[in-house]
CSV table of C-alpha atoms in Angstrom, one decimal:
chain,number,residue,atom,x,y,z
U,9,UNK,CA,67.0,32.6,159.4
U,10,UNK,CA,67.7,31.2,161.8
U,11,UNK,CA,71.0,29.0,162.4
U,12,UNK,CA,70.6,26.8,165.1
U,13,UNK,CA,73.8,24.2,164.2
U,14,UNK,CA,76.7,25.0,166.2
U,15,UNK,CA,80.3,23.0,166.0
U,16,UNK,CA,83.2,22.4,168.4
U,17,UNK,CA,85.9,23.9,168.7
U,18,UNK,CA,87.8,20.5,167.1
U,19,UNK,CA,85.2,20.5,164.7
U,20,UNK,CA,86.0,23.8,163.0
U,21,UNK,CA,90.0,22.8,163.2
U,22,UNK,CA,89.7,19.7,161.2
U,23,UNK,CA,86.9,21.3,158.7
U,24,UNK,CA,89.2,24.4,157.7
U,25,UNK,CA,92.1,21.3,157.7
U,26,UNK,CA,90.1,19.6,155.6
U,27,UNK,CA,89.0,22.7,153.7
U,28,UNK,CA,92.7,23.0,152.5
U,29,UNK,CA,93.1,19.8,151.3
U,30,UNK,CA,91.1,17.6,148.9
U,31,UNK,CA,92.1,18.5,145.2
U,32,UNK,CA,95.7,20.0,145.9
U,33,UNK,CA,96.3,16.6,147.9
U,34,UNK,CA,96.9,15.3,144.2
U,35,UNK,CA,96.8,18.4,141.7
U,36,UNK,CA,99.1,20.4,143.9
U,37,UNK,CA,102.0,19.0,143.5
U,38,UNK,CA,102.3,19.2,139.4
U,39,UNK,CA,100.9,23.0,139.4
U,40,UNK,CA,103.8,23.5,141.5
U,41,UNK,CA,106.4,21.1,139.9
U,42,UNK,CA,105.4,23.1,136.4
U,43,UNK,CA,106.3,26.5,137.6
U,44,UNK,CA,108.5,26.1,140.4
U,45,UNK,CA,110.1,22.5,139.7
U,46,UNK,CA,112.3,20.8,142.4
U,47,UNK,CA,111.8,23.6,144.9
U,48,UNK,CA,108.1,23.5,145.1
U,49,UNK,CA,108.2,22.6,148.6
U,50,UNK,CA,109.6,26.2,149.6
U,51,UNK,CA,107.1,27.6,147.7
U,52,UNK,CA,104.4,25.5,150.0
U,53,UNK,CA,106.1,26.9,152.9
U,54,UNK,CA,106.3,30.2,152.3
U,55,UNK,CA,102.7,29.8,151.3
U,56,UNK,CA,102.0,28.4,154.2
U,57,UNK,CA,102.9,31.9,155.9
U,58,UNK,CA,100.3,33.4,153.3
U,59,UNK,CA,97.7,30.9,154.3
U,60,UNK,CA,98.0,31.9,157.8
U,61,UNK,CA,97.6,35.8,157.2
U,62,UNK,CA,94.2,35.3,155.3
U,63,UNK,CA,93.0,33.3,157.8
U,64,UNK,CA,94.3,35.8,160.7
U,65,UNK,CA,91.7,38.3,158.1
U,66,UNK,CA,88.9,36.3,158.0
U,67,UNK,CA,88.9,35.2,161.7
U,68,UNK,CA,89.7,38.8,162.2
U,69,UNK,CA,86.7,39.5,159.9
U,70,UNK,CA,84.3,36.8,161.4
U,71,UNK,CA,85.0,38.4,165.3
U,72,UNK,CA,83.9,41.9,164.3
U,73,UNK,CA,80.5,40.2,163.2
U,74,UNK,CA,79.6,37.2,165.5
U,75,UNK,CA,77.4,35.1,165.2
U,76,UNK,CA,76.9,36.9,161.6
U,77,UNK,CA,77.4,35.1,158.0
U,78,UNK,CA,79.3,37.1,155.5
U,79,UNK,CA,76.1,37.7,153.4
U,80,UNK,CA,74.5,39.0,156.6
U,81,UNK,CA,76.7,42.4,156.6
U,82,UNK,CA,78.1,42.9,153.9
U,83,UNK,CA,75.4,45.1,152.4
U,84,UNK,CA,75.2,46.9,156.1
U,85,UNK,CA,79.0,47.6,156.0
U,86,UNK,CA,79.2,48.2,152.2
U,87,UNK,CA,75.9,49.9,151.4
U,88,UNK,CA,73.4,48.0,149.0
U,89,UNK,CA,74.8,48.7,145.2
U,90,UNK,CA,78.4,47.5,145.8
U,91,UNK,CA,77.7,45.2,148.8
U,92,UNK,CA,75.6,42.8,146.3
U,93,UNK,CA,78.3,43.4,143.6
U,94,UNK,CA,80.9,42.0,146.1
U,95,UNK,CA,78.5,39.0,146.6
U,96,UNK,CA,78.2,38.3,143.3
U,97,UNK,CA,82.2,37.7,142.9
U,98,UNK,CA,82.2,35.9,146.2
U,99,UNK,CA,79.2,33.8,145.4
U,100,UNK,CA,80.3,33.8,141.5
U,101,UNK,CA,83.6,32.0,143.2
U,102,UNK,CA,82.1,29.8,145.6
U,103,UNK,CA,79.9,28.2,142.5
U,104,UNK,CA,82.9,28.1,140.3
U,105,UNK,CA,84.8,26.7,142.6
U,106,UNK,CA,82.2,24.1,143.5
U,107,UNK,CA,82.0,23.2,139.7
U,108,UNK,CA,85.9,22.7,139.5
U,109,UNK,CA,86.1,20.1,142.4
U,110,UNK,CA,83.0,18.2,140.6
U,111,UNK,CA,84.5,17.9,137.8
U,112,UNK,CA,87.8,17.2,139.0
U,113,UNK,CA,86.5,14.2,141.4
U,114,UNK,CA,84.1,13.0,137.9
U,115,UNK,CA,87.3,13.3,135.5
U,116,UNK,CA,89.2,11.2,137.8
U,117,UNK,CA,86.8,8.3,138.1
U,118,UNK,CA,86.4,8.4,134.3
U,119,UNK,CA,89.9,7.6,134.0
U,120,UNK,CA,89.5,4.2,136.1
U,121,UNK,CA,86.0,3.9,134.5
U,122,UNK,CA,86.3,5.2,131.0
U,123,UNK,CA,83.3,3.6,129.6
U,124,UNK,CA,80.9,4.8,131.8
U,125,UNK,CA,79.0,8.4,131.0
U,126,UNK,CA,80.4,11.2,133.2
U,127,UNK,CA,77.0,12.4,133.2
U,128,UNK,CA,76.1,9.3,135.1
U,129,UNK,CA,79.3,9.6,137.8
U,130,UNK,CA,78.3,13.6,138.3
U,131,UNK,CA,74.7,12.4,139.1
U,132,UNK,CA,76.1,10.3,141.5
U,133,UNK,CA,77.6,12.6,143.0
U,134,UNK,CA,75.0,15.1,143.2
U,135,UNK,CA,73.1,12.3,144.8
U,136,UNK,CA,76.0,11.8,147.8
U,137,UNK,CA,76.3,15.2,148.3
U,138,UNK,CA,72.6,16.3,148.4
U,139,UNK,CA,72.1,13.4,151.1
U,140,UNK,CA,75.5,15.2,153.6
U,141,UNK,CA,73.9,18.6,152.8
U,142,UNK,CA,70.5,17.8,153.9
U,143,UNK,CA,72.0,16.4,157.4
U,144,UNK,CA,73.0,19.9,158.2
U,145,UNK,CA,76.6,20.7,158.6
U,146,UNK,CA,76.5,19.7,162.3
U,147,UNK,CA,76.6,16.1,160.2
U,148,UNK,CA,79.0,17.0,157.8
U,149,UNK,CA,81.8,18.0,160.8
U,150,UNK,CA,80.8,14.8,162.6
U,151,UNK,CA,81.6,12.8,159.0
U,152,UNK,CA,84.8,15.0,159.1
U,153,UNK,CA,85.1,14.0,163.1
U,154,UNK,CA,85.5,10.9,161.7
U,155,UNK,CA,87.5,10.3,158.4
U,156,UNK,CA,90.0,13.2,158.6
U,157,UNK,CA,92.4,11.9,161.5
U,158,UNK,CA,92.1,8.4,158.3
U,159,UNK,CA,93.3,11.3,155.6
U,160,UNK,CA,95.9,12.1,157.6
U,161,UNK,CA,97.0,8.6,159.0
U,162,UNK,CA,97.2,7.7,155.2
U,163,UNK,CA,99.5,10.6,153.9
U,164,UNK,CA,101.6,9.9,157.0
U,165,UNK,CA,101.8,6.1,156.3
U,166,UNK,CA,102.9,6.6,152.7
U,167,UNK,CA,105.2,9.2,153.2
U,168,UNK,CA,107.0,6.4,155.5
U,169,UNK,CA,106.3,3.4,153.6
U,170,UNK,CA,108.0,5.4,150.5
U,171,UNK,CA,111.5,6.5,152.6
U,172,UNK,CA,113.2,3.6,150.7
U,173,UNK,CA,112.7,5.0,147.5
U,174,UNK,CA,113.3,8.2,148.1
U,175,UNK,CA,115.9,10.2,145.8
U,176,UNK,CA,117.7,13.2,147.7
U,177,UNK,CA,119.7,14.7,144.4
U,178,UNK,CA,116.2,15.0,143.2
U,179,UNK,CA,115.9,18.5,145.8
U,180,UNK,CA,119.0,19.2,144.1
U,181,UNK,CA,120.2,22.0,143.2
U,182,UNK,CA,118.6,23.8,145.5
U,183,UNK,CA,117.1,27.5,144.0
U,184,UNK,CA,119.0,27.1,140.4
U,185,UNK,CA,117.5,30.1,138.9
U,186,UNK,CA,117.4,32.1,142.1
U,187,UNK,CA,114.6,32.7,143.8
U,188,UNK,CA,112.2,33.9,140.6
U,189,UNK,CA,110.6,31.0,139.7
U,190,UNK,CA,109.7,30.5,144.1
U,191,UNK,CA,108.4,33.8,143.5
U,192,UNK,CA,106.5,32.8,140.4
U,193,UNK,CA,104.5,30.1,141.8
U,194,UNK,CA,103.3,32.3,144.9
U,195,UNK,CA,99.7,33.6,143.6
U,196,UNK,CA,98.8,30.4,141.7
U,197,UNK,CA,99.3,28.7,144.9
U,198,UNK,CA,98.1,31.2,147.5
U,199,UNK,CA,94.8,31.5,145.4
U,200,UNK,CA,94.7,27.6,145.7
U,201,UNK,CA,94.0,26.2,148.2
U,202,UNK,CA,94.6,28.5,150.6
U,203,UNK,CA,92.4,31.8,149.0
U,204,UNK,CA,89.5,28.9,148.5
U,205,UNK,CA,89.4,29.4,152.0
U,206,UNK,CA,87.1,32.5,152.1
U,207,UNK,CA,84.3,30.2,151.9
U,208,UNK,CA,84.5,29.5,155.8
U,209,UNK,CA,83.4,33.1,156.2
U,210,UNK,CA,80.2,31.0,156.0
U,211,UNK,CA,81.4,28.3,158.4
U,212,UNK,CA,83.3,30.7,160.8
U,213,UNK,CA,80.1,31.9,162.3
U,214,UNK,CA,78.7,27.9,163.9
U,215,UNK,CA,81.7,27.8,166.4
U,216,UNK,CA,79.9,27.3,169.5
U,217,UNK,CA,82.5,29.5,171.7
U,218,UNK,CA,83.5,32.2,169.5
U,219,UNK,CA,87.0,32.6,171.3
U,220,UNK,CA,87.8,29.4,170.2
U,221,UNK,CA,87.3,30.4,166.2
U,222,UNK,CA,91.5,31.9,166.4
U,223,UNK,CA,93.0,29.1,167.6
U,224,UNK,CA,90.7,26.2,165.4
U,225,UNK,CA,91.3,28.2,162.1
U,226,UNK,CA,95.2,28.9,162.9
U,227,UNK,CA,95.4,25.2,164.1
U,228,UNK,CA,93.5,23.9,161.1
U,229,UNK,CA,95.7,26.4,158.6
U,230,UNK,CA,98.7,25.0,159.6
U,231,UNK,CA,97.5,21.0,159.8
U,232,UNK,CA,96.6,21.4,156.5
U,233,UNK,CA,100.0,22.8,155.3
U,234,UNK,CA,102.1,20.5,156.8
U,235,UNK,CA,99.7,17.7,155.1
U,236,UNK,CA,100.7,19.8,151.3
U,237,UNK,CA,104.0,20.3,152.0
U,238,UNK,CA,104.4,16.7,153.0
U,239,UNK,CA,102.4,15.3,149.6
U,240,UNK,CA,104.6,17.7,147.7
U,241,UNK,CA,107.7,16.6,149.3
U,242,UNK,CA,106.5,13.1,148.6
U,243,UNK,CA,106.4,13.5,145.1
U,244,UNK,CA,109.4,15.5,143.9
U,245,UNK,CA,111.5,12.7,146.3
U,246,UNK,CA,109.5,9.9,144.5
U,247,UNK,CA,109.4,11.1,141.2
U,248,UNK,CA,111.7,13.9,140.5
U,249,UNK,CA,110.7,17.6,139.6
U,250,UNK,CA,110.4,16.7,136.0
U,251,UNK,CA,108.0,13.7,136.1
U,252,UNK,CA,106.0,15.1,138.6
U,253,UNK,CA,105.0,18.0,136.0
U,254,UNK,CA,104.2,15.6,133.4
U,255,UNK,CA,101.9,12.9,134.7
U,256,UNK,CA,98.3,14.5,135.7
U,257,UNK,CA,98.1,12.9,139.0
U,258,UNK,CA,101.1,12.8,140.5
U,259,UNK,CA,101.1,11.7,144.0
U,260,UNK,CA,99.0,8.8,143.0
U,261,UNK,CA,101.9,7.8,140.0
U,262,UNK,CA,104.8,7.9,143.4
U,263,UNK,CA,102.2,5.6,145.4
U,264,UNK,CA,102.7,3.1,143.0
U,265,UNK,CA,106.4,3.0,143.1
U,266,UNK,CA,106.4,1.7,146.7
U,267,UNK,CA,107.2,-1.7,147.1
U,268,UNK,CA,107.6,-3.1,151.0
U,269,UNK,CA,109.3,-6.4,150.7
U,270,UNK,CA,108.3,-7.7,147.4
U,271,UNK,CA,104.3,-8.0,149.1
U,272,UNK,CA,103.5,-4.7,149.9
U,273,UNK,CA,102.6,-2.8,146.4
U,274,UNK,CA,99.8,-1.3,144.7
U,275,UNK,CA,99.8,1.9,147.3
U,276,UNK,CA,98.2,4.1,145.0
U,277,UNK,CA,94.6,2.5,145.8
U,278,UNK,CA,95.3,4.7,149.2
U,279,UNK,CA,95.9,7.6,147.8
U,280,UNK,CA,93.0,7.8,145.6
U,281,UNK,CA,90.9,6.9,148.7
U,282,UNK,CA,92.0,9.4,150.6
U,283,UNK,CA,91.8,12.0,147.6
U,284,UNK,CA,88.4,10.8,147.1
U,285,UNK,CA,87.5,10.9,150.9
U,286,UNK,CA,88.6,14.5,150.9
U,287,UNK,CA,87.6,16.2,148.5
U,288,UNK,CA,83.9,14.7,149.2
U,289,UNK,CA,83.7,15.9,152.2
U,290,UNK,CA,85.9,19.2,150.8
U,291,UNK,CA,82.4,19.4,148.2
U,292,UNK,CA,80.0,18.7,150.9
U,293,UNK,CA,81.3,21.9,153.1
U,294,UNK,CA,81.7,24.0,149.7
U,295,UNK,CA,78.4,23.3,148.8
U,296,UNK,CA,76.6,24.0,151.9
U,297,UNK,CA,78.4,27.3,152.5
U,298,UNK,CA,77.1,28.1,148.9
U,299,UNK,CA,73.3,26.8,149.8
U,300,UNK,CA,73.5,28.6,152.8
U,301,UNK,CA,74.7,32.0,151.3
U,302,UNK,CA,72.3,32.4,148.5
U,303,UNK,CA,68.9,31.0,150.6
U,304,UNK,CA,70.2,34.1,153.0
U,305,UNK,CA,70.7,36.1,149.9
U,306,UNK,CA,67.2,35.6,148.7
U,307,UNK,CA,65.5,35.8,152.6
U,308,UNK,CA,64.5,32.1,152.4
U,309,UNK,CA,62.8,30.4,155.5
U,310,UNK,CA,65.6,27.5,155.6
U,311,UNK,CA,68.5,26.5,153.5
U,312,UNK,CA,67.1,22.8,152.8
U,313,UNK,CA,64.9,24.2,150.1
U,314,UNK,CA,67.3,25.1,147.6
U,315,UNK,CA,69.9,22.0,148.4
U,316,UNK,CA,68.1,19.5,145.7
U,317,UNK,CA,68.0,22.8,143.2
U,318,UNK,CA,71.5,23.9,143.6
U,319,UNK,CA,73.4,20.9,143.9
U,320,UNK,CA,71.4,19.8,140.2
U,321,UNK,CA,72.3,23.1,138.9
U,322,UNK,CA,76.2,22.9,140.0
U,323,UNK,CA,76.4,19.7,139.0
U,324,UNK,CA,74.9,20.4,135.6
U,325,UNK,CA,77.1,23.2,135.7
U,326,UNK,CA,80.5,20.8,136.8
U,327,UNK,CA,80.0,18.9,133.3
U,328,UNK,CA,80.7,22.2,131.5
U,329,UNK,CA,82.8,24.3,133.7
U,330,UNK,CA,86.0,22.8,131.5
U,331,UNK,CA,86.4,21.0,127.7
U,332,UNK,CA,89.7,19.6,129.1
U,333,UNK,CA,92.1,19.0,131.6
U,334,UNK,CA,95.0,20.7,129.7
U,335,UNK,CA,92.1,23.9,129.3
U,336,UNK,CA,91.6,23.7,133.1
U,337,UNK,CA,95.7,23.6,134.1
U,338,UNK,CA,96.0,26.9,131.4
U,339,UNK,CA,93.4,28.4,133.0
U,340,UNK,CA,94.3,27.6,136.5
U,341,UNK,CA,98.4,29.0,136.2
U,342,UNK,CA,96.9,32.0,134.2
U,343,UNK,CA,93.4,33.1,134.9
U,344,UNK,CA,92.6,32.0,138.5
U,345,UNK,CA,95.3,33.7,140.7
U,346,UNK,CA,94.3,37.2,138.9
U,347,UNK,CA,90.5,36.7,139.2
U,348,UNK,CA,90.3,34.8,143.0
U,349,UNK,CA,92.1,37.7,144.6
U,350,UNK,CA,89.0,39.8,144.2
U,351,UNK,CA,87.1,37.2,146.1
U,352,UNK,CA,89.5,35.9,147.8
U,353,UNK,CA,91.5,38.8,149.5
U,354,UNK,CA,90.1,42.3,148.1
U,355,UNK,CA,86.5,41.8,149.0
U,356,UNK,CA,86.5,40.8,152.7
U,357,UNK,CA,89.5,43.2,153.0
U,358,UNK,CA,87.3,45.6,151.8
U,359,UNK,CA,84.1,44.8,154.0
U,360,UNK,CA,86.9,44.5,157.6
U,361,UNK,CA,88.5,48.3,156.4
U,362,UNK,CA,84.9,49.9,155.7
U,363,UNK,CA,83.3,48.2,159.0
U,364,UNK,CA,86.6,49.7,160.9
U,365,UNK,CA,86.1,53.0,159.3
U,366,UNK,CA,82.6,53.6,159.5
U,367,UNK,CA,82.7,51.8,162.9
U,368,UNK,CA,79.4,49.8,161.7
U,369,UNK,CA,78.1,48.0,164.9
U,370,UNK,CA,79.3,44.6,165.6
U,371,UNK,CA,75.3,42.9,166.1
U,372,UNK,CA,71.9,43.7,163.9
U,373,UNK,CA,69.1,46.2,164.7
U,374,UNK,CA,66.8,44.4,166.3
U,375,UNK,CA,63.4,44.7,164.0
U,376,UNK,CA,61.4,47.4,164.8
R,7,UNK,CA,66.8,29.8,123.8
R,8,UNK,CA,65.2,27.1,126.6
R,9,UNK,CA,66.4,29.3,129.0
R,10,UNK,CA,64.4,32.0,127.5
R,11,UNK,CA,61.4,30.1,126.4
R,12,UNK,CA,61.2,28.9,130.2
R,13,UNK,CA,61.2,32.4,131.1
R,14,UNK,CA,58.7,34.3,129.0
R,15,UNK,CA,56.5,31.3,130.0
R,16,UNK,CA,57.3,31.7,133.8
R,17,UNK,CA,56.5,35.8,133.4
R,18,UNK,CA,53.4,35.1,131.7
R,19,UNK,CA,52.0,32.9,133.9
R,20,UNK,CA,53.2,35.3,136.8
R,21,UNK,CA,51.0,38.0,134.9
R,22,UNK,CA,48.0,35.9,133.8
R,23,UNK,CA,47.4,34.1,137.2
R,24,UNK,CA,47.6,36.9,140.4
R,25,UNK,CA,47.0,33.7,142.5
R,26,UNK,CA,50.5,32.5,141.5
R,27,UNK,CA,51.8,35.7,143.6
R,28,UNK,CA,50.6,33.2,146.7
R,29,UNK,CA,53.3,31.3,146.4
R,30,UNK,CA,54.9,30.9,149.5
R,31,UNK,CA,59.0,32.7,148.1
R,32,UNK,CA,61.1,29.5,149.3
R,33,UNK,CA,59.1,27.7,146.9
R,34,UNK,CA,58.7,29.8,144.0
R,35,UNK,CA,63.1,30.2,144.5
R,36,UNK,CA,63.5,26.4,144.3
R,37,UNK,CA,61.3,25.9,141.7
R,38,UNK,CA,63.1,28.5,139.3
R,39,UNK,CA,66.3,27.7,140.3
R,40,UNK,CA,65.0,23.6,139.8
R,41,UNK,CA,63.8,25.0,136.2
R,42,UNK,CA,66.7,26.2,136.0
R,43,UNK,CA,69.3,23.3,136.0
R,44,UNK,CA,66.4,21.2,134.3
R,45,UNK,CA,67.0,23.5,131.3
R,46,UNK,CA,70.7,23.7,131.1
R,47,UNK,CA,70.8,19.9,131.5
R,48,UNK,CA,68.8,19.7,128.3
R,49,UNK,CA,71.2,21.9,127.1
R,50,UNK,CA,74.0,19.8,127.8
R,51,UNK,CA,72.3,16.5,126.7
R,52,UNK,CA,71.6,18.4,123.2
R,53,UNK,CA,75.1,19.4,122.8
R,54,UNK,CA,74.3,22.9,123.6
R,55,UNK,CA,76.6,24.6,125.0
R,56,UNK,CA,78.6,26.9,122.9
R,57,UNK,CA,81.5,28.2,125.3
R,58,UNK,CA,82.5,26.3,128.6
R,59,UNK,CA,82.2,28.5,131.7
R,60,UNK,CA,86.2,29.1,131.8
R,61,UNK,CA,86.4,30.3,128.6
R,62,UNK,CA,83.0,32.4,129.5
R,63,UNK,CA,84.8,34.5,132.8
R,64,UNK,CA,88.5,34.7,130.4
R,65,UNK,CA,86.7,36.1,127.5
R,66,UNK,CA,84.3,38.8,129.1
R,67,UNK,CA,87.4,39.3,131.4
R,68,UNK,CA,89.5,39.9,128.3
R,69,UNK,CA,87.4,42.2,126.5
R,70,UNK,CA,86.3,44.2,129.9
R,71,UNK,CA,90.3,44.6,129.8
R,72,UNK,CA,90.5,45.9,127.0
R,73,UNK,CA,87.4,48.0,126.9
R,74,UNK,CA,89.3,49.8,130.0
R,75,UNK,CA,92.1,50.4,128.0
R,76,UNK,CA,90.5,51.6,125.0
R,77,UNK,CA,89.1,54.1,127.7
R,78,UNK,CA,92.4,55.4,128.7
R,79,UNK,CA,93.4,56.4,125.4
């Protein structure tokens, strides 16, 4: 399949940064507070370093095979049987991520619109996603160019406006149970959202100039980490770790407490707008990567044939990925760190090591 | 069951009508995935999903772990 689309360095940087945000903006503070309590922001900073190491691994792999997606070189490096098995883990992981993200956004809407069947909300989002993906990666990147600054500015405005409400005592005592709770939260936080960025092994080949990739991906990762740490601090300082660990969407509730000069209130709407914007763009990128990967695997002439069928499949899958939010939180805490390590760390690492040991050529063999 | 019936119907048609094999690969794949999505939607509407995808993943790995553990003993 010929990939003609190209995106610039800045577009890749912002796409990567937004790839780390999305659901983490609204859900991550609770996950961190449940395990690391008031030291969640320290975990967030430590995991930012882990996220940087992961992105360096992905960059090395992408530069080892320039202009090619992981689907194109994995069977060449690992051989057909092992390559296909690794690819099954990789594609299964992306599909699961897409379904969970779609379900999270549908669940969020069902809280505000409890009478609307979630099937209808899922259908509406499926239509939006199809429309965005049919536009191609360049269109997604341009929309991201337009909306990402709004997302970052929104988070900045929120954290600044909430300063009068901050209770700095909520961050104390620092490390009350030594460093163990922080270490315990690291695998979960690395897998979500930093491990999710493995999807970008399908997106990196689209950068216009390969030399720009390290700068774009590393800057994107740092930008995403900064926003995540900011939102974790914002939630903890406003509500306190005990409350953050109890409520479902902590930043939403934290924003409700902001009242400026008794007329500027109800900023929870701003959080919702930021989250939905970021999550829809994230879903579009992940779904695009999935559609492209499956169509490359099956040798289709264009990814566009698969957009409508695969988005429909993911949409119905999202309705059955979990029954309740409790089930998903439990799954995220116990199974996600354990299972997702295969696609986000072991598969790319194995491909890189084997490619180096076997000295697999960078370019594809031209057809004879 | 819906999936089994759809698959069986597809394979039978494929075997009975050789001209179907001349349909482009792109159309076959897209049609197959669309039929799968449609079948799963029917299953969802009829309340036929016996387990969630998360249960499927965790259950499979628990059993695989137990199997490997028993082989180790």
